Short mmCIF file of C-alpha atoms and ligand atoms in Angstrom, two decimals:
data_model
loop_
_atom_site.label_atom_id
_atom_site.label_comp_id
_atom_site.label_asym_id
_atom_site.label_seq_id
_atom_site.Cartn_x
_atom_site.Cartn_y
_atom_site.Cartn_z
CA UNK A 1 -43.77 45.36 207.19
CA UNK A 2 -44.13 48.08 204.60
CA UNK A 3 -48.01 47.76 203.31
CA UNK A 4 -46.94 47.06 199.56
CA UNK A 5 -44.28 44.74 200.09
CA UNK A 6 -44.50 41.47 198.26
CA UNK A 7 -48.01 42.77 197.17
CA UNK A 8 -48.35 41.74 193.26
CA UNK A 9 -49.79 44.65 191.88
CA UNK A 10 -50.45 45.50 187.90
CA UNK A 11 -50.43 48.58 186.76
CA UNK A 12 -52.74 49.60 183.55
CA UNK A 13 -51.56 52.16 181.39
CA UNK A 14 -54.11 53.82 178.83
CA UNK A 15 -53.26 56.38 175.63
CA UNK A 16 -52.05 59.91 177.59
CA UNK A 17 -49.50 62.09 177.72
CA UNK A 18 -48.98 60.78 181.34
CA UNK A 19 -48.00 57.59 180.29
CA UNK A 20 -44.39 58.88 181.16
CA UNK A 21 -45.18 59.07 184.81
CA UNK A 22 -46.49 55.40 185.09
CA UNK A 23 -42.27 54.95 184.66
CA UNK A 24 -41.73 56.60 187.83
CA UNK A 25 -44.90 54.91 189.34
CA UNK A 26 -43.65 51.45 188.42
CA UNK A 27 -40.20 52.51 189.48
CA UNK A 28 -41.59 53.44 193.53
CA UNK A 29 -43.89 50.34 193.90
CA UNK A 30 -40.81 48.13 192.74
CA UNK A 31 -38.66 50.42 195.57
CA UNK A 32 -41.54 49.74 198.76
CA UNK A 33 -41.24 45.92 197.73
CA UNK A 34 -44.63 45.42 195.24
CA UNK A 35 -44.07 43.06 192.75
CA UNK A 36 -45.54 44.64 189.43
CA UNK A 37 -46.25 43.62 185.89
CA UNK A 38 -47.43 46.48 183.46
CA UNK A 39 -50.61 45.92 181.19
CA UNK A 40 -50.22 48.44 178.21
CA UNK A 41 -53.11 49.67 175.95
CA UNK A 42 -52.60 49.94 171.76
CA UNK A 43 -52.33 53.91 172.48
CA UNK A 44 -50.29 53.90 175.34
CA UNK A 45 -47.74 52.26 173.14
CA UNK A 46 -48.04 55.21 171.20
CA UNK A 47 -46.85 56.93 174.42
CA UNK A 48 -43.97 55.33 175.72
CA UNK A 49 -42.42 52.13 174.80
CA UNK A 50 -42.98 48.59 176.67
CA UNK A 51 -39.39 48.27 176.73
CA UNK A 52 -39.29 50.75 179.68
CA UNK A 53 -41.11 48.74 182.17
CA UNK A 54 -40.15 45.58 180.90
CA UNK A 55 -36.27 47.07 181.98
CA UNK A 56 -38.43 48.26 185.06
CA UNK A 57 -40.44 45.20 186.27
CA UNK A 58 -38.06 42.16 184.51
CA UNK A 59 -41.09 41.25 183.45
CA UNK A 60 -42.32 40.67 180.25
CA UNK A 61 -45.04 43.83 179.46
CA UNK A 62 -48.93 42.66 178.40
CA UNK A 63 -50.65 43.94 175.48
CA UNK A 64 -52.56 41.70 173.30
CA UNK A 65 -55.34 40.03 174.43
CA UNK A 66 -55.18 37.59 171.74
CA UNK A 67 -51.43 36.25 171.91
CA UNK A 68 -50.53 33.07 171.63
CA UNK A 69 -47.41 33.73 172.95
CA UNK A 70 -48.32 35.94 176.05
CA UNK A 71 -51.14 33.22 176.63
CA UNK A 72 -49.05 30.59 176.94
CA UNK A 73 -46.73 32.38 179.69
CA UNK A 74 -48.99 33.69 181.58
CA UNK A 75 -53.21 33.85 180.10
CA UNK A 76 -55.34 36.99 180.71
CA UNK A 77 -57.54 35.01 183.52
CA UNK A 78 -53.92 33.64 185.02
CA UNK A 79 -53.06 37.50 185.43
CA UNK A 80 -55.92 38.79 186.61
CA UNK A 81 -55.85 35.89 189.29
CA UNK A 82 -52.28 37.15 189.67
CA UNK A 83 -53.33 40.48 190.75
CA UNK A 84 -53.92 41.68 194.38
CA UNK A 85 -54.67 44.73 193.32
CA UNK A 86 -54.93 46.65 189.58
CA UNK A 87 -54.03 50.41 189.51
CA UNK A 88 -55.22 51.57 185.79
CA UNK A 89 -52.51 54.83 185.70
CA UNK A 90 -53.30 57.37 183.65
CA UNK A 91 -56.76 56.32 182.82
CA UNK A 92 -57.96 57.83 179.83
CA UNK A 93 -61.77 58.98 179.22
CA UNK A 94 -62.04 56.32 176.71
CA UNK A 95 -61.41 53.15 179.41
CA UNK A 96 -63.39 54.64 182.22
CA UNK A 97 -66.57 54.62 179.64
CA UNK A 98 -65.34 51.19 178.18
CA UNK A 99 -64.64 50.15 182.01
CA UNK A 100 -68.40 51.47 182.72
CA UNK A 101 -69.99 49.79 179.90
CA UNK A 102 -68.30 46.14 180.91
CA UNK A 103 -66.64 45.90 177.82
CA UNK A 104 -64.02 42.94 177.20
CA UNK A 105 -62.54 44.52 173.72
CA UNK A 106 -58.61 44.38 174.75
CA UNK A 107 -56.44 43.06 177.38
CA UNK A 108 -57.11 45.72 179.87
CA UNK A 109 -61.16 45.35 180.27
CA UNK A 110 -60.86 42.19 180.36
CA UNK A 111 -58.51 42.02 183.48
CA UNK A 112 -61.16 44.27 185.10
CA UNK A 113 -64.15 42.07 184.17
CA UNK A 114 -61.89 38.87 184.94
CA UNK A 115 -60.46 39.74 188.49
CA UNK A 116 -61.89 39.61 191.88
CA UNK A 117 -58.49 42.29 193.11
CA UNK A 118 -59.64 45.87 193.98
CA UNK A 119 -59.09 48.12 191.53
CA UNK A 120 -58.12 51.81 191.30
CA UNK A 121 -58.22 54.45 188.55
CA UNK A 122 -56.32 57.58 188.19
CA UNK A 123 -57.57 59.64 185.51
CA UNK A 124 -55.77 62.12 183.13
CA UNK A 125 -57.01 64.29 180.52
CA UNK A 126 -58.45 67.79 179.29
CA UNK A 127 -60.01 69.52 182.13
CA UNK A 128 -63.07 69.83 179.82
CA UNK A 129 -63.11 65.84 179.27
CA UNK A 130 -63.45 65.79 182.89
CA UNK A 131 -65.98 67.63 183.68
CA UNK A 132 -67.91 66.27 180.95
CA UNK A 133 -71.02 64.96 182.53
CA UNK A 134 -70.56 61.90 181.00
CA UNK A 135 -66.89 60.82 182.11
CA UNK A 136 -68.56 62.26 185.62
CA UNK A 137 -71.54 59.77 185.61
CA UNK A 138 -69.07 57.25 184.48
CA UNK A 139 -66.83 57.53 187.68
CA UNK A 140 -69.74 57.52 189.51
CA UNK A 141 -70.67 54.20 188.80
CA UNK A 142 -67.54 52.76 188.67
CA UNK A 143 -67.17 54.09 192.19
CA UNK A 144 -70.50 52.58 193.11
CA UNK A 145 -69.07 49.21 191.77
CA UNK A 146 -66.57 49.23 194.30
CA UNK A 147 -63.57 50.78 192.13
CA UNK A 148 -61.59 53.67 193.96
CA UNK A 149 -60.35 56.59 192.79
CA UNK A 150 -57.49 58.89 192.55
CA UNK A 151 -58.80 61.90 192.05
CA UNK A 152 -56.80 64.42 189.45
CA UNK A 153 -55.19 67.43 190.40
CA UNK A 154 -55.89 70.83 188.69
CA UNK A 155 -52.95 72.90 186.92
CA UNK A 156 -51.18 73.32 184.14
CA UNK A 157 -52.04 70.79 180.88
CA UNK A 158 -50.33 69.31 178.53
CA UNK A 159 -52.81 70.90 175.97
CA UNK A 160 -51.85 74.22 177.67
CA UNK A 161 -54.93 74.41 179.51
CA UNK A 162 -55.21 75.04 183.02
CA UNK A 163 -57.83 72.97 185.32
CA UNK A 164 -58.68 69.52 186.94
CA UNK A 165 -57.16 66.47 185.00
CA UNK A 166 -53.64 66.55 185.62
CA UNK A 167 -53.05 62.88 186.86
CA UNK A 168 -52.16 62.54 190.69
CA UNK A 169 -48.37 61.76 191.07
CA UNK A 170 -47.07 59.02 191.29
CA UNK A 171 -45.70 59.16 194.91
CA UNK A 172 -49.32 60.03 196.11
CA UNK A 173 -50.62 57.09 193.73
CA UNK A 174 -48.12 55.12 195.57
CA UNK A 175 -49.60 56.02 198.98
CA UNK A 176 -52.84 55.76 198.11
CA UNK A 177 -52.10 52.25 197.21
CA UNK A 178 -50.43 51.46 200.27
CA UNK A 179 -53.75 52.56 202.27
CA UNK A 180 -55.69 49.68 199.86
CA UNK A 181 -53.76 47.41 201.72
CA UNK A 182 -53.36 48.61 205.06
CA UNK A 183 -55.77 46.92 207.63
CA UNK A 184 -56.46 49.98 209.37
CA UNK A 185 -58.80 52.79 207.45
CA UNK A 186 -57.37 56.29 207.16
CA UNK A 187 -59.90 57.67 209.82
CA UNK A 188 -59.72 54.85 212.50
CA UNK A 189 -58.96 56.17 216.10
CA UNK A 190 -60.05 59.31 214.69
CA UNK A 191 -63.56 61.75 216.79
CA UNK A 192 -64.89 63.86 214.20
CA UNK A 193 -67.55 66.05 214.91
CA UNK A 194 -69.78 67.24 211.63
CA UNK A 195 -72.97 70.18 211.90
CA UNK A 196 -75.23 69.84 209.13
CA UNK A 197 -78.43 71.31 208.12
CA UNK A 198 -80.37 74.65 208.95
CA UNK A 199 -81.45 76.12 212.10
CA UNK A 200 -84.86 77.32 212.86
CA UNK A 201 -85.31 80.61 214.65
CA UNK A 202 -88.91 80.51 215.77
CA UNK A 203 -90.58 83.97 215.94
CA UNK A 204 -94.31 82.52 217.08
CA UNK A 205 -95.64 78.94 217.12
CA UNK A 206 -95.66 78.25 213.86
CA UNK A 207 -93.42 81.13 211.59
CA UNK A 208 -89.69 80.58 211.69
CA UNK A 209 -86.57 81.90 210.24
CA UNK A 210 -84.69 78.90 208.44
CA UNK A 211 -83.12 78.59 205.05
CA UNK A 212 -82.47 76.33 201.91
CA UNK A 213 -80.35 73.87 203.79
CA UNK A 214 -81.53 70.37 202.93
CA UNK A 215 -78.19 68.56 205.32
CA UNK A 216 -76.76 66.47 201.97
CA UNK A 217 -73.98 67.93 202.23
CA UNK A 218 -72.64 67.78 206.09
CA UNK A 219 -74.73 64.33 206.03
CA UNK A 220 -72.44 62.78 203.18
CA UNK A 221 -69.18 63.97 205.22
CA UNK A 222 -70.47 62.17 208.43
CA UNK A 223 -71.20 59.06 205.93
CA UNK A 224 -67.58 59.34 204.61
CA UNK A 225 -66.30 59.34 207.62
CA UNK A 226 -67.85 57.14 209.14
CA UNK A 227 -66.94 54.45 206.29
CA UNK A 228 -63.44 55.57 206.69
CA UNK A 229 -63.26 54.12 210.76
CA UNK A 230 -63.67 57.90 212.57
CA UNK A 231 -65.94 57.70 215.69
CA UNK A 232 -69.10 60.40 213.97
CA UNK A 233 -70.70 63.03 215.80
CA UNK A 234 -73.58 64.80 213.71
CA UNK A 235 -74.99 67.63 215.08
CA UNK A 236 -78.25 68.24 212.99
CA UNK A 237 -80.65 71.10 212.35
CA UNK A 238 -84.15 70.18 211.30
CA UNK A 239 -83.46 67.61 207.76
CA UNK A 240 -85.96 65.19 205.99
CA UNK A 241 -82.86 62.73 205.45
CA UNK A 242 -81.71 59.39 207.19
CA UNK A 243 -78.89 59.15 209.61
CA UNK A 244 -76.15 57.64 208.01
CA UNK A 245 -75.10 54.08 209.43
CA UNK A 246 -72.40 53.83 211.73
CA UNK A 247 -73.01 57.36 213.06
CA UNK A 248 -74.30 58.81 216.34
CA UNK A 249 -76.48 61.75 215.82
CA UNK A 250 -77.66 64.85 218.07
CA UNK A 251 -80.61 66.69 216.35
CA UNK A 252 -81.46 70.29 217.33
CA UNK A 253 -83.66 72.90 216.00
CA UNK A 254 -81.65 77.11 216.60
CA UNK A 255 -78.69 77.72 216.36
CA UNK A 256 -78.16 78.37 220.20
CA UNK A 257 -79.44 74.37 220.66
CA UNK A 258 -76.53 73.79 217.82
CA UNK A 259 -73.99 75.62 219.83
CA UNK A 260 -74.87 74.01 223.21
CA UNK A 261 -74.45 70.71 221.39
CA UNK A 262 -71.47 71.39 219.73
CA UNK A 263 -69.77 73.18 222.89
CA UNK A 264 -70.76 70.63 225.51
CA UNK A 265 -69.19 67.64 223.16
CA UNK A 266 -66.16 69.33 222.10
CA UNK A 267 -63.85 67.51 224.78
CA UNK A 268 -61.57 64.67 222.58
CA UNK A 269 -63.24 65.69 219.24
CA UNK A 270 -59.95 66.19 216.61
CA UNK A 271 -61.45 67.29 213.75
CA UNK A 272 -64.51 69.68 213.14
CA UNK A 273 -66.55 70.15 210.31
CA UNK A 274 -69.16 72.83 210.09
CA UNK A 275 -71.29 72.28 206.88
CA UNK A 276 -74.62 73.73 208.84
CA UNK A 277 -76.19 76.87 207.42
CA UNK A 278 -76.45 78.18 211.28
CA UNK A 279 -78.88 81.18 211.14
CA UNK A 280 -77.06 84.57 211.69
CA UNK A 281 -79.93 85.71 213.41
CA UNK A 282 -82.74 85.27 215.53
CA UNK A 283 -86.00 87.47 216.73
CA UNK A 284 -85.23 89.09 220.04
CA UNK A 285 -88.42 87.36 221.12
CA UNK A 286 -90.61 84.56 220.30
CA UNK A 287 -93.80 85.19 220.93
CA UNK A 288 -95.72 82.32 222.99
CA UNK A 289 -99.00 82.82 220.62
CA UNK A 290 -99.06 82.41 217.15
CA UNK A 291 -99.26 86.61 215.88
CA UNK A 292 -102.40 87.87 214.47
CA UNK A 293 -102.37 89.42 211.15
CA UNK A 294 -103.98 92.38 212.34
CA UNK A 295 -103.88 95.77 210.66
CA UNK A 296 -100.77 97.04 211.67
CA UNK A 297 -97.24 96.56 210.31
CA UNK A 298 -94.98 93.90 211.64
CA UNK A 299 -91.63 94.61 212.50
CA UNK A 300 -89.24 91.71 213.79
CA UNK A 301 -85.95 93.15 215.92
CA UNK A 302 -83.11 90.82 215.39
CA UNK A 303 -80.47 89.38 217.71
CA UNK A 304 -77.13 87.91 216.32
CA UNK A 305 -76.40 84.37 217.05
CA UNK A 306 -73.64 82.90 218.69
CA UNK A 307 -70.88 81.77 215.82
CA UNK A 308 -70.57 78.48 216.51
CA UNK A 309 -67.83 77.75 214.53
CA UNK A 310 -65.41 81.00 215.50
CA UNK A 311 -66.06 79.63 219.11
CA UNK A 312 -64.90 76.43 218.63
CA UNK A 313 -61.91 77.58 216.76
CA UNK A 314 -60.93 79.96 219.62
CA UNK A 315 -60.94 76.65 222.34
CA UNK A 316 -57.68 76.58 223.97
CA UNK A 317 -57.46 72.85 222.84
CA UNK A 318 -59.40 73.22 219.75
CA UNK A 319 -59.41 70.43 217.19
CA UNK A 320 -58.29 70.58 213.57
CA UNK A 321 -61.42 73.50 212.44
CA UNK A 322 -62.80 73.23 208.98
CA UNK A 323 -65.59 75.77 207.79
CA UNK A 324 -67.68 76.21 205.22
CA UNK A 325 -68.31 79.47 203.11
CA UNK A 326 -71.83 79.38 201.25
CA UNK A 327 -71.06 82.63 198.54
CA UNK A 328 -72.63 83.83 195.01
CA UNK A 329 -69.62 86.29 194.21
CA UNK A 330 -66.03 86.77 194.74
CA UNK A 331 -65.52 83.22 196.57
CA UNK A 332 -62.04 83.26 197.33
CA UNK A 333 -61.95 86.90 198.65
CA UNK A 334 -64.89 86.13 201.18
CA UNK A 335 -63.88 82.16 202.07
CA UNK A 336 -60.17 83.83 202.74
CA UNK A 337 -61.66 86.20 204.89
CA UNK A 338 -63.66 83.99 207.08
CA UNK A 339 -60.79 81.43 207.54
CA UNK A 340 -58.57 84.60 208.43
CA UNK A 341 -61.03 86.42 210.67
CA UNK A 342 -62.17 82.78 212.23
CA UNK A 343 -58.95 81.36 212.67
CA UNK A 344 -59.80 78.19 210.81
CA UNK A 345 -57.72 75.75 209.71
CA UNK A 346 -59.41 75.14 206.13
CA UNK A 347 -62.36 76.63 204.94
CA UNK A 348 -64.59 74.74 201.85
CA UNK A 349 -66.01 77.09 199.79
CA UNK A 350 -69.01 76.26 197.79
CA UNK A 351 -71.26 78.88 195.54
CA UNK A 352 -74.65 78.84 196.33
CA UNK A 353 -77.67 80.50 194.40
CA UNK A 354 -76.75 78.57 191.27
CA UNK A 355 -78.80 76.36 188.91
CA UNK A 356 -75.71 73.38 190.56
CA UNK A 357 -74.17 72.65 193.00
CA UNK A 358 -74.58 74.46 196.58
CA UNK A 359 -77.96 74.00 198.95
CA UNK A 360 -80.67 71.35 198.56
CA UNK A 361 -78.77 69.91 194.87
CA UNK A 362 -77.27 66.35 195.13
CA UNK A 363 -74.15 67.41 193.65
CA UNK A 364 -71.74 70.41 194.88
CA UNK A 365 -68.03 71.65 194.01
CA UNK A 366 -65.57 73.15 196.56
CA UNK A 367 -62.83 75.15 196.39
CA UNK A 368 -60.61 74.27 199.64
CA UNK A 369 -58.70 76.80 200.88
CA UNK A 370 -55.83 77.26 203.43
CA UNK A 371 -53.35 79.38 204.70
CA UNK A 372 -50.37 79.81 201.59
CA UNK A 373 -52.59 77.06 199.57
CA UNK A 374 -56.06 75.58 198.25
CA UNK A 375 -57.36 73.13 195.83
CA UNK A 376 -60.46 72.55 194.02
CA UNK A 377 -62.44 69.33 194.15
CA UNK A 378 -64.96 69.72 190.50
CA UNK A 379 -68.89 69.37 190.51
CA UNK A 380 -69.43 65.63 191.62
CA UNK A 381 -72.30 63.97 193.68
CA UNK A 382 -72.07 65.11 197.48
CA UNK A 383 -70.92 61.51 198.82
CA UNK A 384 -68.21 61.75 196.26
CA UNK A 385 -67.12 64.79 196.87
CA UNK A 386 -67.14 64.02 200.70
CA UNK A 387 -64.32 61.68 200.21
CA UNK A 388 -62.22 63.54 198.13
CA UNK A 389 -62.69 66.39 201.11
CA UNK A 390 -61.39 64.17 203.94
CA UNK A 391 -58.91 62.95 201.94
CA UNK A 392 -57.76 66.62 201.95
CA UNK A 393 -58.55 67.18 205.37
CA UNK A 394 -56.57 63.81 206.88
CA UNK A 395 -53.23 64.98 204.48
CA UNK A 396 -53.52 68.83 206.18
CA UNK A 397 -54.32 67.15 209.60
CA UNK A 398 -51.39 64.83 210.01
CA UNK A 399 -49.35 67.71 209.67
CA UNK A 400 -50.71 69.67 211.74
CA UNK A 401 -50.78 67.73 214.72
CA UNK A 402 -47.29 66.87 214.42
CA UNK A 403 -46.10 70.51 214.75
O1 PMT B 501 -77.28 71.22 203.23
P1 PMT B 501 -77.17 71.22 201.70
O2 PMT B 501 -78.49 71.46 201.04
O3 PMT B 501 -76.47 69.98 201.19
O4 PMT B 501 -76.28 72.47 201.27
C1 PMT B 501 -74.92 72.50 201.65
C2 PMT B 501 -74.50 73.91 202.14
C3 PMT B 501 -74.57 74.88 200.98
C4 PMT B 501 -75.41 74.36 203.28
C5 PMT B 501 -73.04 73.75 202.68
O5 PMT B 501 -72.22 73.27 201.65
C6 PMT B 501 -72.52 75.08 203.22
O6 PMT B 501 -72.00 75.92 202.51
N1 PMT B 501 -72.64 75.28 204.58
C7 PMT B 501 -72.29 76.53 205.23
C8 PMT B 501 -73.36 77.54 204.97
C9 PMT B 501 -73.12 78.83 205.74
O7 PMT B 501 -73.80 79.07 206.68
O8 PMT B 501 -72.11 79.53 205.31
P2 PMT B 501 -71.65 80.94 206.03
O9 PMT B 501 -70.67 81.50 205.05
O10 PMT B 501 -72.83 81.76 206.37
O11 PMT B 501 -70.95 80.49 207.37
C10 PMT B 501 -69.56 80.25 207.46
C11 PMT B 501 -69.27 79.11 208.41
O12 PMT B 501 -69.59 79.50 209.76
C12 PMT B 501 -70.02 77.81 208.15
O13 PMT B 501 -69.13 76.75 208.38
C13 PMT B 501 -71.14 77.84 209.20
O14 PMT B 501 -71.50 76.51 209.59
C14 PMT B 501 -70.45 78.56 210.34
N2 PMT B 501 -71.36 79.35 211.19
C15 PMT B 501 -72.03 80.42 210.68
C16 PMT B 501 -72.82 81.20 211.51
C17 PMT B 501 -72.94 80.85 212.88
N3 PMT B 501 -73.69 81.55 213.70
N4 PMT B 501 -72.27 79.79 213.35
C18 PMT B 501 -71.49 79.03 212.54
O15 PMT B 501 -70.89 78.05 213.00
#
């Protein structure tokens, strides 16, 4: 049985210009079998009309939290009882902060408040809105609370901007829905293998080569996953940070300890995910005693190290491959090259160097590129943006192992 069918789901519509879409929305969950009743801000009434879903749903459309009338048919607590589940589509700035704050001042926040039903936003507005730290902070916590979200998309805006904020469509919304209810989480039956971290290239006892690399990042993709059902593999360099629950992990200090790792576990892994900072290079030698300071100059001959991730790609059966690209200039040029040259499948891009975002911060952005197509998930906190990231990853995958 279809995962929405007979599911009584409401659907929240705030003041946006997407307010048309929620028609459309309404229109597909009434087609896989939901039964839905629309909950309409003042503003969104300044949008589009009631009338249209109350044609859509044959159901009378709720506004007022203080209506006789509507009370008596069916009360605000009797409604959010109703609910299995409450998609708030768009979702304006204004609710997620009212939403954050646990205000009750209309019909809407209270149903959130009131219910015990899971409940979803997907945002829409300016691309500047969006980023605003606050609206950021806001989704945050509303995420910590338990609420999910669908992310927006960047493009073209209705203000005749372009960036992130363009509400996620509503046959996506639709299957994102349909995942709330499905018993079985998007990753289960999935082996997904994650490096995180540095490496350390010792050149004496105690002197190494290592870099900036604090793990966050590949350590909050394992998490996600994880969550999500996949059977985690992290392959660590040298980090100060916890492994994440529900995930087995290999620690290793160079990047030849990485690769052996990584090569020797590849069998049945599907998906990938290289968010290390592997060193390019290591000293020729390490010397067995620490080196004296001494007079003379020191010079340190290189050796290049194995690339870890272009071998893995290259396997015969080699699973879905998804790099990383740490850059400080012309990010699209160099992350296209290295998915090109390494035969990747996707390739996150992330610019490092910056006062945000990149190594050792707890926030990053990405720009996710593939071949004939990319996306780019805005500067959020590393756990959020690992879910946004496999939820890019699982819709390319699918695909992909279908052809
Ligand atoms: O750990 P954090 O502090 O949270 O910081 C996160 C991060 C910035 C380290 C992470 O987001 C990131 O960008 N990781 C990749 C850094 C990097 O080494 O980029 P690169 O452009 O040099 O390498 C490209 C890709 O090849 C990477 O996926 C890397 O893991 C892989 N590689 C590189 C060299 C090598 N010898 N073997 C590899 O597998």
């Amino acid at each position: 049985m279809p995962a929405l069918q007979n599911k009584q789901i409401i659907i929240a519509i705030c003041g946006s210009i997407a307010a048309y879409k929620a028609a459309e929305l309404v229109r597909r969950l009434g087609d896989l079998g939901a039964e839905v009743r629309v909950v309409m801000t003042r503003s969104a009434c300044e949008f589009i009309t009631p009338m249209t879903f109350q044609a859509l749903t044959h159901n009378p459309v709720h506004i007022d939290l203080l209506d006789p009338e509507a009370e008596a048919s069916m009360g605000h607590i009797e409604l959010a009882r109703w609910a299995d589940a409450i998609l708030i589509a768009p979702a304006s700035a204004n609710t997620l902060a009212r939403l954050t704050a646990g205000m009750a001042d209309d019909l809407l926040t209270t149903l959130a408040l009131a219910t015990s039903a899971p409940i979803a936003v997907a945002p829409a507005m300016n691309h500047l809105m969006w980023a605003n730290v606050a609206t950021q902070d806001n989704l945050t916590k509303l995420q910590q609370r338990g609420y999910t979200l669908f992310a927006p998309k960047h493009g073209q805006q209705a203000c005749g901007e372009v960036g992130e904020g363009r509400m996620m469509e509503p046959t996506e919304q639709a299957d994102r829905l349909s995942q709330l209810f499905s018993h079985t989480p998007a990753m289960k039956g999935l082996k997904i293998m994650v490096t995180a971290g540095p490496t350390y290239e010792d050149i004496d006892p105690v002197r190494y080569i290592g870099n900036r690399s604090s793990g966050k990042m590949g350590y909050a993709i394992a998490a996600a996953a994880a969550r999500q059902g996949a059977d985690v593999l992290l392959v660590s360099g040298p980090v100060a940070l916890e492994v994440p629950a529900g995930v087995t992990c290999e620690k290793v200090r160079s990047a030849r300890e990485m690769n052996h790792a990584v090569l020797t576990q590849l069998k049945g892994i599907d998906i990938f995910i290289a968010a290390a900072a592997v060193a390019d290079f290591r000293p020729v030698t390490t010397s067995e005693q620490k080196i004296k300071k001494g007079d003379a100059e020191q010079a340190i001959t290189l050796v290049a190290n194995p690339d870890i991730l272009a071998t893995v790609a290259q396997q015969e059966k080699a699973p879905f491959t998804v790099g990383f690209a740490a850059e400080t200039q012309d990010i699209e040029h160099y992350a296209r090259g290295k998915l090109e040259a390494k035969q990747l499948n996707m390739i996150c891009a992330n610019r490092v160097g910056g006062a945000k975002g990149g190594f050792e911060d707890d926030q990053n952005a990405l720009e996710l590129y593939w071949q004939g197509g990319g996306e780019r998930l805005s500067m959020s906190e590393k756990n959020v943006l690992a879910e946004k990231l496999l939820a890019k990853v699982i819709s390319r995958y699918r695909p992909a192992i279908k052809s």
